[in-house]
mmCIF file of C-alpha atoms in Angstrom:
data_model
loop_
_atom_site.group_PDB
_atom_site.id
_atom_site.type_symbol
_atom_site.label_atom_id
_atom_site.label_comp_id
_atom_site.label_asym_id
_atom_site.label_seq_id
_atom_site.Cartn_x
_atom_site.Cartn_y
_atom_site.Cartn_z
ATOM 1 C CA UNK O 655 -90.555 -44.997 215.734
ATOM 2 C CA UNK O 656 -90.230 -46.765 212.377
ATOM 3 C CA UNK O 657 -86.943 -45.587 210.867
ATOM 4 C CA UNK O 658 -88.026 -46.575 207.342
ATOM 5 C CA UNK O 659 -90.867 -44.050 207.220
ATOM 6 C CA UNK O 660 -88.855 -40.875 207.798
ATOM 7 C CA UNK O 661 -88.982 -38.744 204.673
ATOM 8 C CA UNK O 662 -87.790 -41.560 202.409
ATOM 9 C CA UNK O 663 -84.474 -41.979 204.240
ATOM 10 C CA UNK O 664 -83.148 -45.431 203.443
ATOM 11 C CA UNK O 665 -79.757 -45.301 205.131
ATOM 12 C CA UNK O 666 -80.910 -47.563 207.953
ATOM 13 C CA UNK O 667 -82.007 -50.149 205.397
ATOM 14 C CA UNK O 668 -78.496 -50.086 203.914
ATOM 15 C CA UNK O 669 -76.898 -50.293 207.348
ATOM 16 C CA UNK O 670 -79.051 -53.134 208.664
ATOM 17 C CA UNK O 671 -78.246 -55.790 206.081
ATOM 18 C CA UNK O 672 -76.705 -59.189 206.602
ATOM 19 C CA UNK O 673 -74.062 -58.494 203.958
ATOM 20 C CA UNK O 674 -72.994 -55.236 205.642
ATOM 21 C CA UNK O 675 -72.833 -56.888 209.061
ATOM 22 C CA UNK O 676 -70.696 -59.757 207.730
ATOM 23 C CA UNK O 677 -68.103 -57.313 206.349
ATOM 24 C CA UNK O 678 -68.240 -55.250 209.521
ATOM 25 C CA UNK O 679 -67.726 -58.241 211.818
ATOM 26 C CA UNK O 680 -64.466 -58.972 210.033
ATOM 27 C CA UNK O 681 -63.304 -55.364 210.576
ATOM 28 C CA UNK O 682 -64.244 -55.428 214.258
ATOM 29 C CA UNK O 683 -62.414 -58.746 214.655
ATOM 30 C CA UNK O 684 -59.269 -57.336 213.020
ATOM 31 C CA UNK O 685 -59.383 -54.242 215.261
ATOM 32 C CA UNK O 686 -59.254 -56.506 218.341
ATOM 33 C CA UNK O 687 -59.981 -54.662 221.591
ATOM 34 C CA UNK O 688 -61.092 -55.672 225.049
ATOM 35 C CA UNK O 689 -64.466 -57.135 225.969
ATOM 36 C CA UNK O 690 -67.191 -54.803 227.165
ATOM 37 C CA UNK O 691 -69.487 -55.250 230.166
ATOM 38 C CA UNK O 692 -71.044 -58.411 228.707
ATOM 39 C CA UNK O 693 -67.641 -60.133 228.604
ATOM 40 C CA UNK O 694 -67.963 -61.130 224.928
ATOM 41 C CA UNK O 695 -64.670 -60.822 223.065
ATOM 42 C CA UNK O 696 -64.008 -60.233 219.374
ATOM 43 C CA UNK O 697 -63.031 -63.911 219.170
ATOM 44 C CA UNK O 698 -66.669 -64.811 219.940
ATOM 45 C CA UNK O 699 -68.159 -62.355 217.437
ATOM 46 C CA UNK O 700 -69.201 -64.935 214.817
ATOM 47 C CA UNK O 701 -71.047 -67.082 217.337
ATOM 48 C CA UNK O 702 -72.679 -64.039 218.943
ATOM 49 C CA UNK O 703 -73.820 -62.566 215.629
ATOM 50 C CA UNK O 704 -75.156 -65.935 214.411
ATOM 51 C CA UNK O 705 -77.392 -65.972 217.476
ATOM 52 C CA UNK O 706 -78.453 -62.294 217.607
ATOM 53 C CA UNK O 707 -78.057 -60.864 214.083
ATOM 54 C CA UNK O 708 -81.755 -61.088 213.138
ATOM 55 C CA UNK O 709 -82.790 -59.362 216.360
ATOM 56 C CA UNK O 710 -80.170 -56.619 215.905
ATOM 57 C CA UNK O 711 -81.315 -55.978 212.330
ATOM 58 C CA UNK O 712 -84.968 -55.850 213.402
ATOM 59 C CA UNK O 713 -84.193 -53.397 216.211
ATOM 60 C CA UNK O 714 -82.137 -51.188 213.890
ATOM 61 C CA UNK O 715 -84.937 -51.118 211.328
ATOM 62 C CA UNK O 716 -87.691 -50.275 213.794
ATOM 63 C CA UNK O 717 -85.597 -47.762 215.743
ATOM 64 C CA UNK O 718 -85.534 -49.648 219.048
ATOM 65 C CA UNK O 719 -81.840 -50.615 219.121
ATOM 66 C CA UNK O 720 -80.152 -49.253 222.234
ATOM 67 C CA UNK O 721 -76.418 -49.490 222.897
ATOM 68 C CA UNK O 722 -75.281 -51.100 226.120
ATOM 69 C CA UNK O 723 -73.428 -49.159 228.828
ATOM 70 C CA UNK O 724 -69.665 -48.855 228.425
ATOM 71 C CA UNK O 725 -67.193 -50.699 230.607
ATOM 72 C CA UNK O 726 -65.168 -48.018 232.410
ATOM 73 C CA UNK O 727 -61.447 -48.620 232.807
ATOM 74 C CA UNK O 728 -58.463 -46.435 233.618
ATOM 75 C CA UNK O 729 -55.059 -46.825 232.042
ATOM 76 C CA UNK O 730 -51.864 -45.101 233.071
ATOM 77 C CA UNK O 731 -50.328 -42.566 230.735
ATOM 78 C CA UNK O 732 -46.606 -42.049 230.207
ATOM 79 C CA UNK O 733 -46.553 -39.042 232.524
ATOM 80 C CA UNK O 734 -48.015 -40.990 235.477
ATOM 81 C CA UNK O 735 -51.550 -39.662 235.166
ATOM 82 C CA UNK O 736 -54.539 -41.877 234.401
ATOM 83 C CA UNK O 737 -56.717 -41.885 231.281
ATOM 84 C CA UNK O 738 -60.334 -43.012 231.560
ATOM 85 C CA UNK O 739 -61.701 -45.176 228.751
ATOM 86 C CA UNK O 740 -65.149 -46.436 227.890
ATOM 87 C CA UNK O 741 -65.144 -49.857 226.222
ATOM 88 C CA UNK O 742 -68.318 -50.701 224.281
ATOM 89 C CA UNK O 743 -69.636 -54.247 223.996
ATOM 90 C CA UNK O 744 -68.670 -56.011 220.761
ATOM 91 C CA UNK O 745 -72.248 -55.880 219.452
ATOM 92 C CA UNK O 746 -72.236 -52.083 219.722
ATOM 93 C CA UNK O 747 -68.875 -51.921 217.949
ATOM 94 C CA UNK O 748 -70.432 -53.908 215.110
ATOM 95 C CA UNK O 749 -73.370 -51.483 214.885
ATOM 96 C CA UNK O 750 -71.069 -48.440 215.033
ATOM 97 C CA UNK O 751 -68.873 -49.859 212.268
ATOM 98 C CA UNK O 752 -71.954 -50.799 210.197
ATOM 99 C CA UNK O 753 -73.135 -47.196 210.331
ATOM 100 C CA UNK O 754 -69.672 -45.849 209.503
ATOM 101 C CA UNK O 755 -69.307 -48.271 206.587
ATOM 102 C CA UNK O 756 -72.422 -46.830 204.938
ATOM 103 C CA UNK O 757 -72.245 -43.113 205.792
ATOM 104 C CA UNK O 758 -68.491 -42.530 205.475
ATOM 105 C CA UNK O 759 -68.057 -42.876 201.679
ATOM 106 C CA UNK O 760 -70.771 -40.356 200.709
ATOM 107 C CA UNK O 761 -69.485 -37.919 203.342
ATOM 108 C CA UNK O 762 -65.818 -38.086 202.354
ATOM 109 C CA UNK O 763 -65.929 -38.545 198.562
ATOM 110 C CA UNK O 764 -66.997 -34.959 197.759
ATOM 111 C CA UNK O 765 -63.932 -33.705 199.649
ATOM 112 C CA UNK O 766 -61.420 -36.223 198.280
ATOM 113 C CA UNK O 767 -59.924 -33.493 196.064
ATOM 114 C CA UNK O 768 -59.148 -31.466 199.154
ATOM 115 C CA UNK O 769 -57.998 -34.092 201.683
ATOM 116 C CA UNK O 770 -54.469 -35.395 201.996
ATOM 117 C CA UNK O 771 -54.559 -38.730 200.153
ATOM 118 C CA UNK O 772 -51.897 -40.326 202.374
ATOM 119 C CA UNK O 773 -54.169 -40.225 205.422
ATOM 120 C CA UNK O 774 -57.978 -40.535 205.403
ATOM 121 C CA UNK O 775 -58.469 -37.216 207.168
ATOM 122 C CA UNK O 776 -55.332 -35.732 208.666
ATOM 123 C CA UNK O 777 -55.925 -33.576 211.744
ATOM 124 C CA UNK O 778 -58.767 -32.866 214.135
ATOM 125 C CA UNK O 779 -60.172 -29.934 212.173
ATOM 126 C CA UNK O 780 -60.058 -28.575 208.662
ATOM 127 C CA UNK O 781 -61.253 -25.530 206.760
ATOM 128 C CA UNK O 782 -63.048 -26.547 203.594
ATOM 129 C CA UNK O 783 -63.427 -23.812 200.973
ATOM 130 C CA UNK O 784 -67.050 -23.341 200.020
ATOM 131 C CA UNK O 785 -68.984 -21.428 197.402
ATOM 132 C CA UNK O 786 -69.435 -17.681 197.459
ATOM 133 C CA UNK O 787 -66.515 -17.099 199.817
ATOM 134 C CA UNK O 788 -68.125 -19.112 202.624
ATOM 135 C CA UNK O 789 -65.795 -21.604 204.285
ATOM 136 C CA UNK O 790 -66.825 -24.599 206.361
ATOM 137 C CA UNK O 791 -65.076 -25.596 209.569
ATOM 138 C CA UNK O 792 -65.144 -29.383 209.736
ATOM 139 C CA UNK O 793 -64.495 -30.998 213.125
ATOM 140 C CA UNK O 794 -63.935 -34.715 213.336
ATOM 141 C CA UNK O 795 -62.469 -37.510 215.379
ATOM 142 C CA UNK O 796 -61.398 -40.190 212.903
ATOM 143 C CA UNK O 797 -60.185 -43.579 214.091
ATOM 144 C CA UNK O 798 -59.111 -46.260 211.654
#
């Protein structure tokens, strides 16, 4: 499926640019995090992207990009129970951040008047007043 031919949607063309991926790689590097199943760490991100960036962009544009399986790990919580985590490969973190970088500003700017300015979002749900007495329930999971 060619993502560029869907009703004039050009978001994928904004996401899959070298300039966006360069900015995103820096963010992923700063966020640190463990290596995924492929064993590639954030410290190897520049070398990895230099080798695979063109292929990633091409796959994003033609709709064939597929994320890799998560690495499953369990960490202990303060109360003695275990918490299961899924750790994506660095390449998938780059793609996720590239998407977020493009879609987040248009989605949050219309509600900037309503959101608490000290934190990007605040809590896990919000009621946004709408027109004609209709309110929207907005659910989100925001990680910085």
